[in-house]
Amino acid sequence: MSQFQFLSAEWKDLCEAATKAESTAIPDPRTSCFCSRRALELAVAWAYKFDRALKLPYQDNISALIHEPTFKHTAGEAVFNKAKVIVALGNRAVHSSREIPQADSVQTVKELFHFCYWFARLYARRNRPDALLEFDASVLPITTIPKQTLDQLKRLEIQLAEKDEKLSAVLADKKSLDAEIERLRKEVAQAKQAANKLPDAHNYNEAETRDYFIDLLLKEAGWPLDQRRDREFPVTGMPTANGQGFVDYVLWGDDGKPLGLVEAKRTKRSPRDGEHQAKLYADCLESMYGQRPILFFSNGYRPSRIASDRIPRKSCFHLAGDVSLPTCSQDSV
């Protein structure tokens, strides 16, 4: 049985898309990420159609919809960032020829599970899912199926876009809203009001999403993070009892010297709060390698390049191979 079965009673199409993402996570990661994004699109479109509190943005693509302030407020930071991960990997599935590892598709399905739990908890008019529900990656189906190609998924994306109703067209003319939609909107408002009166006890694994999102942004900027030295790199010379420390991420140049470092805090603190720690690590690396790296800090939601005498502050990571060229890909998902 699918781990998304709790969606089936009220959202059959959403359940089918999520189940397809789940069933292909191991044998066909690219298709799985595509289906995860498709499931997200269906859920978000439904929310905009039936939740009066959500204000439709000027564009109704999935990125614009999840970034719209009323949606971000309704979803909250943890759920919003899960949606960003799903969009980012879904976009990669249809717009990049790079291979998508199983680890990425499994993580995307996991984020979709948490998103769908939130969605059903908030909008279910009958039975809400149990707060103790947890995603179990160990039970994902291990099967052998033909993998869909990038071109096949691109064609499928176009076909689905042509089939889907345009939210802007549906919601622009209030006279076109039939009695059934109005009835459902009233029921959804009541369900949402009841859900908001209860504490959300579900474990969304927010810290895991933050850590994964940092990895995702770095990989999108061209840093593969496939060497042991890339993470938790040991340094000496720290102002501690034993003088040792571990840098969260080190970005290496072809000459084996550190080009950059990333200090990743597991909290929602401002990126500026990690500057002091990052500068201490940079001092150590400069002493060890004779080259001072560019400093970055991230709380998992947004990276920030720490200002120095050489460069101003900027919210971005740099492209691998050219530290003078910034990339702000986190703003595009």
CSV table of C-alpha atoms in Angstrom, one decimal:
chain,number,residue,atom,x,y,z
A,1,MET,CA,0.0,0.0,0.0
A,2,SER,CA,1.2,3.5,-0.9
A,3,GLN,CA,2.4,5.8,1.9
A,4,PHE,CA,0.2,8.4,0.3
A,5,GLN,CA,-3.0,6.5,0.8
A,6,PHE,CA,-4.3,9.1,3.2
A,7,LEU,CA,-4.9,11.4,0.1
A,8,SER,CA,-7.1,8.9,-1.8
A,9,ALA,CA,-10.5,9.8,-0.2
A,10,GLU,CA,-10.6,13.4,-1.3
A,11,TRP,CA,-7.8,13.9,-3.8
A,12,LYS,CA,-7.6,11.0,-6.2
A,13,ASP,CA,-5.5,12.7,-8.9
A,14,LEU,CA,-3.0,14.0,-6.3
A,15,CYS,CA,-2.8,10.5,-4.7
A,16,GLU,CA,-2.1,8.9,-8.1
A,17,ALA,CA,0.7,11.4,-8.9
A,18,ALA,CA,2.3,11.0,-5.5
A,19,THR,CA,2.1,7.2,-5.7
A,20,LYS,CA,3.8,7.3,-9.1
A,21,ALA,CA,6.6,9.4,-7.6
A,22,GLU,CA,6.9,6.9,-4.8
A,23,SER,CA,6.9,3.8,-7.0
A,24,THR,CA,9.6,5.2,-9.4
A,25,ALA,CA,11.9,6.7,-6.8
A,26,ILE,CA,14.3,3.7,-6.9
A,27,PRO,CA,14.0,2.4,-10.5
A,28,ASP,CA,13.6,5.7,-12.3
A,29,PRO,CA,14.7,8.8,-10.3
A,30,ARG,CA,14.1,11.3,-13.1
A,31,THR,CA,10.5,10.2,-13.6
A,32,SER,CA,10.0,10.2,-9.8
A,33,CYS,CA,11.2,13.8,-9.4
A,34,PHE,CA,9.0,14.8,-12.3
A,35,CYS,CA,6.0,13.1,-10.7
A,36,SER,CA,6.8,14.7,-7.3
A,37,ARG,CA,6.6,18.1,-8.9
A,38,ARG,CA,3.4,17.1,-10.7
A,39,ALA,CA,1.8,16.1,-7.4
A,40,LEU,CA,2.9,19.4,-5.8
A,41,GLU,CA,1.4,21.3,-8.7
A,42,LEU,CA,-1.9,19.5,-8.3
A,43,ALA,CA,-2.0,20.2,-4.6
A,44,VAL,CA,-1.1,23.8,-4.9
A,45,ALA,CA,-3.6,24.4,-7.7
A,46,TRP,CA,-6.3,22.8,-5.6
A,47,ALA,CA,-5.4,25.1,-2.7
A,48,TYR,CA,-5.6,28.2,-4.8
A,49,LYS,CA,-8.9,27.2,-6.3
A,50,PHE,CA,-10.7,26.4,-3.0
A,51,ASP,CA,-8.9,28.5,-0.3
A,52,ARG,CA,-10.2,32.0,-0.4
A,53,ALA,CA,-7.2,33.3,1.7
A,54,LEU,CA,-4.7,32.6,-1.1
A,55,LYS,CA,-4.2,35.5,-3.6
A,56,LEU,CA,-3.3,34.4,-7.1
A,57,PRO,CA,0.0,36.0,-8.3
A,58,TYR,CA,0.5,37.5,-11.7
A,59,GLN,CA,1.9,34.3,-13.0
A,60,ASP,CA,0.4,30.9,-12.2
A,61,ASN,CA,3.5,28.7,-12.7
A,62,ILE,CA,4.4,26.5,-9.7
A,63,SER,CA,7.4,28.7,-8.6
A,64,ALA,CA,5.3,31.9,-8.5
A,65,LEU,CA,2.4,30.1,-6.7
A,66,ILE,CA,4.6,28.8,-3.8
A,67,HIS,CA,6.4,32.1,-3.5
A,68,GLU,CA,3.2,34.2,-3.3
A,69,PRO,CA,3.2,35.7,0.3
A,70,THR,CA,-0.3,34.4,1.2
A,71,PHE,CA,0.8,30.9,0.3
A,72,LYS,CA,4.1,31.2,2.2
A,73,HIS,CA,2.3,32.5,5.2
A,74,THR,CA,-0.3,29.6,5.1
A,75,ALA,CA,2.3,26.9,4.6
A,76,GLY,CA,4.9,28.2,7.0
A,77,GLU,CA,8.7,28.2,6.5
A,78,ALA,CA,9.3,24.5,6.9
A,79,VAL,CA,6.6,23.4,4.4
A,80,PHE,CA,7.5,26.2,2.0
A,81,ASN,CA,11.1,25.0,1.8
A,82,LYS,CA,10.0,21.4,1.2
A,83,ALA,CA,8.1,22.8,-1.8
A,84,LYS,CA,11.2,24.5,-3.1
A,85,VAL,CA,13.1,21.3,-3.0
A,86,ILE,CA,10.4,19.5,-4.9
A,87,VAL,CA,10.3,22.2,-7.6
A,88,ALA,CA,14.0,22.3,-7.9
A,89,LEU,CA,14.4,18.6,-8.4
A,90,GLY,CA,11.3,18.5,-10.6
A,91,ASN,CA,12.7,21.2,-12.8
A,92,ARG,CA,16.0,19.4,-13.1
A,93,ALA,CA,14.2,16.2,-14.2
A,94,VAL,CA,12.8,17.9,-17.3
A,95,HIS,CA,15.4,20.7,-18.0
A,96,SER,CA,18.8,19.1,-17.3
A,97,SER,CA,20.5,16.1,-18.9
A,98,ARG,CA,22.5,15.5,-15.7
A,99,GLU,CA,21.8,12.2,-14.0
A,100,ILE,CA,19.5,12.3,-11.0
A,101,PRO,CA,20.8,10.0,-8.2
A,102,GLN,CA,18.4,7.7,-6.3
A,103,ALA,CA,19.3,9.7,-3.1
A,104,ASP,CA,17.8,12.8,-4.7
A,105,SER,CA,14.5,11.2,-5.8
A,106,VAL,CA,14.1,9.5,-2.5
A,107,GLN,CA,14.6,12.8,-0.7
A,108,THR,CA,12.2,14.5,-3.0
A,109,VAL,CA,9.5,11.9,-2.3
A,110,LYS,CA,10.1,12.3,1.4
A,111,GLU,CA,9.7,16.1,1.1
A,112,LEU,CA,6.5,15.5,-0.9
A,113,PHE,CA,5.2,13.2,1.9
A,114,HIS,CA,5.6,15.9,4.5
A,115,PHE,CA,4.0,18.5,2.1
A,116,CYS,CA,1.0,16.2,1.4
A,117,TYR,CA,0.6,15.6,5.1
A,118,TRP,CA,0.4,19.3,5.8
A,119,PHE,CA,-1.9,19.8,2.9
A,120,ALA,CA,-4.3,17.0,4.0
A,121,ARG,CA,-4.2,18.1,7.7
A,122,LEU,CA,-5.2,21.6,6.7
A,123,TYR,CA,-7.8,20.9,4.0
A,124,ALA,CA,-9.3,17.5,4.7
A,125,ARG,CA,-13.0,17.8,5.2
A,126,ARG,CA,-13.4,14.4,6.6
A,127,ASN,CA,-10.5,12.3,8.1
A,128,ARG,CA,-7.3,14.1,8.7
A,129,PRO,CA,-4.1,12.1,8.6
A,130,ASP,CA,-2.5,10.9,11.9
A,131,ALA,CA,0.2,13.2,13.2
A,132,LEU,CA,2.4,10.2,13.9
A,133,LEU,CA,2.6,9.3,10.2
A,134,GLU,CA,6.2,8.9,9.1
A,135,PHE,CA,7.8,8.3,5.7
A,136,ASP,CA,9.7,5.1,5.4
A,137,ALA,CA,12.2,5.0,2.6
A,138,SER,CA,13.0,1.3,3.3
A,139,VAL,CA,9.7,0.2,1.9
A,140,LEU,CA,10.0,2.0,-1.4
A,141,PRO,CA,9.3,-0.5,-4.3
A,142,ILE,CA,12.5,-2.0,-5.8
A,143,THR,CA,11.4,-2.9,-9.3
A,144,THR,CA,12.9,-2.9,-12.8
A,145,ILE,CA,11.0,-0.7,-15.2
A,146,PRO,CA,12.1,1.1,-18.4
A,147,LYS,CA,13.3,4.6,-17.5
A,148,GLN,CA,11.7,7.5,-19.3
A,149,THR,CA,14.0,9.8,-21.2
A,150,LEU,CA,14.4,13.5,-20.8
A,151,ASP,CA,12.6,14.1,-24.1
A,152,GLN,CA,9.7,11.9,-23.1
A,153,LEU,CA,9.3,13.8,-19.9
A,154,LYS,CA,9.5,17.1,-21.7
A,155,ARG,CA,6.7,16.0,-24.0
A,156,LEU,CA,4.6,14.8,-21.1
A,157,GLU,CA,5.1,18.2,-19.4
A,158,ILE,CA,3.7,19.9,-22.4
A,159,GLN,CA,0.8,17.6,-22.6
A,160,LEU,CA,-0.1,18.0,-19.0
A,161,ALA,CA,0.2,21.8,-19.2
A,162,GLU,CA,-2.3,21.8,-22.1
A,163,LYS,CA,-4.6,19.6,-20.2
A,164,ASP,CA,-4.6,21.6,-16.9
A,165,GLU,CA,-7.1,24.3,-16.4
A,166,LYS,CA,-5.6,27.8,-16.1
A,167,LEU,CA,-6.1,29.1,-12.6
A,168,SER,CA,-6.0,32.7,-13.8
A,169,ALA,CA,-8.9,31.9,-16.1
A,170,VAL,CA,-10.9,30.0,-13.5
A,171,LEU,CA,-10.5,32.6,-10.8
A,172,ALA,CA,-10.5,35.9,-12.8
A,173,ASP,CA,-14.3,35.9,-13.4
A,174,LYS,CA,-16.1,35.4,-10.2
A,175,LYS,CA,-19.4,34.9,-12.2
A,176,SER,CA,-17.9,31.7,-13.6
A,177,LEU,CA,-17.6,30.1,-10.2
A,178,ASP,CA,-20.4,27.6,-10.1
A,179,ALA,CA,-22.3,26.5,-7.1
A,180,GLU,CA,-20.3,23.4,-6.5
A,181,ILE,CA,-17.0,25.4,-6.2
A,182,GLU,CA,-18.6,27.8,-3.8
A,183,ARG,CA,-19.9,25.0,-1.7
A,184,LEU,CA,-16.5,23.4,-1.6
A,185,ARG,CA,-14.9,26.7,-0.7
A,186,LYS,CA,-17.2,27.0,2.3
A,187,GLU,CA,-16.4,23.5,3.4
A,188,VAL,CA,-12.6,24.1,3.0
A,189,ALA,CA,-12.8,27.3,5.0
A,190,GLN,CA,-14.5,25.4,7.9
A,191,ALA,CA,-12.0,22.5,7.7
A,192,LYS,CA,-9.1,25.0,7.7
A,193,GLN,CA,-10.5,26.9,10.7
A,194,ALA,CA,-10.9,23.6,12.6
A,195,ALA,CA,-7.3,22.5,11.7
A,196,ASN,CA,-5.8,25.8,12.8
A,197,LYS,CA,-7.3,25.4,16.3
A,198,LEU,CA,-5.3,22.3,16.8
A,199,PRO,CA,-1.5,22.1,17.3
A,200,ASP,CA,0.4,20.4,14.4
A,201,ALA,CA,2.3,17.6,16.2
A,202,HIS,CA,3.8,16.2,13.0
A,203,ASN,CA,7.6,15.9,12.7
A,204,TYR,CA,8.5,17.6,9.5
A,205,ASN,CA,12.2,16.9,9.9
A,206,GLU,CA,13.0,20.5,9.1
A,207,ALA,CA,16.7,20.3,9.9
A,208,GLU,CA,17.1,17.5,7.4
A,209,THR,CA,15.5,19.6,4.7
A,210,ARG,CA,17.8,22.6,5.6
A,211,ASP,CA,20.9,20.4,5.3
A,212,TYR,CA,19.7,18.9,2.0
A,213,PHE,CA,18.9,22.3,0.5
A,214,ILE,CA,22.4,23.5,1.1
A,215,ASP,CA,23.7,20.5,-0.7
A,216,LEU,CA,21.3,21.1,-3.5
A,217,LEU,CA,22.3,24.7,-4.0
A,218,LEU,CA,26.0,23.9,-4.0
A,219,LYS,CA,25.5,21.1,-6.5
A,220,GLU,CA,23.5,23.4,-8.8
A,221,ALA,CA,26.4,25.8,-8.7
A,222,GLY,CA,28.6,23.0,-9.9
A,223,TRP,CA,30.2,21.7,-6.7
A,224,PRO,CA,29.8,17.9,-6.8
A,225,LEU,CA,30.5,17.3,-3.0
A,226,ASP,CA,31.7,13.8,-3.9
A,227,GLN,CA,35.0,13.8,-1.9
A,228,ARG,CA,35.3,13.1,1.8
A,229,ARG,CA,37.2,16.4,2.3
A,230,ASP,CA,34.3,18.4,1.0
A,231,ARG,CA,32.3,18.1,4.3
A,232,GLU,CA,33.3,18.3,7.9
A,233,PHE,CA,36.9,19.1,7.0
A,234,PRO,CA,39.3,19.2,10.0
A,235,VAL,CA,41.3,22.3,10.7
A,236,THR,CA,43.8,23.3,13.4
A,237,GLY,CA,44.5,26.6,15.0
A,238,MET,CA,41.0,27.3,16.3
A,239,PRO,CA,40.7,29.3,19.6
A,240,THR,CA,39.4,26.2,21.5
A,241,ALA,CA,40.9,23.9,24.2
A,242,ASN,CA,42.4,21.5,21.6
A,243,GLY,CA,42.7,24.0,18.8
A,244,GLN,CA,40.7,21.8,16.4
A,245,GLY,CA,37.5,22.4,14.4
A,246,PHE,CA,35.5,21.1,11.5
A,247,VAL,CA,34.4,23.2,8.5
A,248,ASP,CA,30.9,22.2,7.3
A,249,TYR,CA,31.9,22.6,3.6
A,250,VAL,CA,35.1,23.4,1.8
A,251,LEU,CA,35.0,24.2,-1.9
A,252,TRP,CA,38.3,23.2,-3.4
A,253,GLY,CA,40.2,24.5,-6.4
A,254,ASP,CA,42.0,22.4,-9.0
A,255,ASP,CA,45.3,23.1,-7.3
A,256,GLY,CA,44.1,21.5,-4.1
A,257,LYS,CA,43.7,24.8,-2.3
A,258,PRO,CA,40.5,26.0,-0.7
A,259,LEU,CA,38.5,28.4,-2.8
A,260,GLY,CA,35.6,28.8,-0.4
A,261,LEU,CA,34.0,27.6,2.7
A,262,VAL,CA,30.4,27.3,3.9
A,263,GLU,CA,29.4,27.6,7.5
A,264,ALA,CA,26.0,26.0,7.9
A,265,LYS,CA,24.0,26.7,11.0
A,266,ARG,CA,21.0,24.4,11.8
A,267,THR,CA,18.8,27.2,13.0
A,268,LYS,CA,16.7,30.0,11.5
A,269,ARG,CA,19.2,32.6,12.7
A,270,SER,CA,20.3,35.4,10.3
A,271,PRO,CA,23.2,34.4,8.1
A,272,ARG,CA,25.2,37.2,9.6
A,273,ASP,CA,25.3,35.4,13.0
A,274,GLY,CA,27.7,32.8,11.6
A,275,GLU,CA,30.3,35.2,10.2
A,276,HIS,CA,32.6,35.0,13.2
A,277,GLN,CA,32.8,31.2,13.1
A,278,ALA,CA,33.3,31.3,9.3
A,279,LYS,CA,36.2,33.8,9.7
A,280,LEU,CA,37.9,31.7,12.3
A,281,TYR,CA,37.8,28.7,9.9
A,282,ALA,CA,39.1,30.9,7.1
A,283,ASP,CA,42.0,31.9,9.3
A,284,CYS,CA,42.8,28.3,9.9
A,285,LEU,CA,42.6,27.3,6.2
A,286,GLU,CA,44.7,30.3,5.2
A,287,SER,CA,47.4,29.3,7.7
A,288,MET,CA,47.3,25.7,6.5
A,289,TYR,CA,47.3,26.3,2.7
A,290,GLY,CA,48.5,29.9,2.2
A,291,GLN,CA,45.3,30.9,0.6
A,292,ARG,CA,42.3,32.6,2.1
A,293,PRO,CA,38.9,31.2,0.9
A,294,ILE,CA,35.8,33.1,0.1
A,295,LEU,CA,33.4,32.9,3.0
A,296,PHE,CA,29.8,31.8,2.9
A,297,PHE,CA,27.2,31.3,5.6
A,298,SER,CA,23.9,29.6,5.3
A,299,ASN,CA,21.1,28.7,7.6
A,300,GLY,CA,19.8,26.3,5.0
A,301,TYR,CA,17.3,28.7,3.6
A,302,ARG,CA,19.5,31.3,2.0
A,303,PRO,CA,23.3,31.4,1.5
A,304,SER,CA,25.1,34.7,2.1
A,305,ARG,CA,28.6,35.5,0.9
A,306,ILE,CA,30.4,37.2,3.8
A,307,ALA,CA,31.9,40.6,3.0
A,308,SER,CA,35.6,41.1,3.0
A,309,ASP,CA,38.2,43.5,1.7
A,310,ARG,CA,38.0,41.7,-1.7
A,311,ILE,CA,34.3,41.3,-2.2
A,312,PRO,CA,31.0,42.8,-0.9
A,313,ARG,CA,28.3,40.8,0.8
A,314,LYS,CA,26.0,38.9,-1.6
A,315,SER,CA,23.3,36.3,-1.2
A,316,CYS,CA,24.6,33.5,-3.5
A,317,PHE,CA,27.0,30.7,-4.0
A,318,HIS,CA,29.7,30.8,-6.7
A,319,LEU,CA,29.9,28.6,-9.8
A,320,ALA,CA,32.5,25.9,-9.6
A,321,GLY,CA,35.5,26.8,-11.6
A,322,ASP,CA,35.0,30.6,-11.5
A,323,VAL,CA,34.8,32.1,-8.0
A,324,SER,CA,34.4,35.5,-9.6
A,325,LEU,CA,31.1,34.6,-11.1
A,326,PRO,CA,28.1,34.5,-8.7
A,327,THR,CA,25.1,32.3,-9.1
A,328,CYS,CA,21.9,32.9,-7.2
A,329,SER,CA,20.0,29.8,-8.2
A,330,GLN,CA,18.2,29.6,-4.9
A,331,ASP,CA,16.0,32.5,-6.1
A,332,SER,CA,14.9,30.6,-9.2
A,333,VAL,CA,13.2,27.6,-7.5
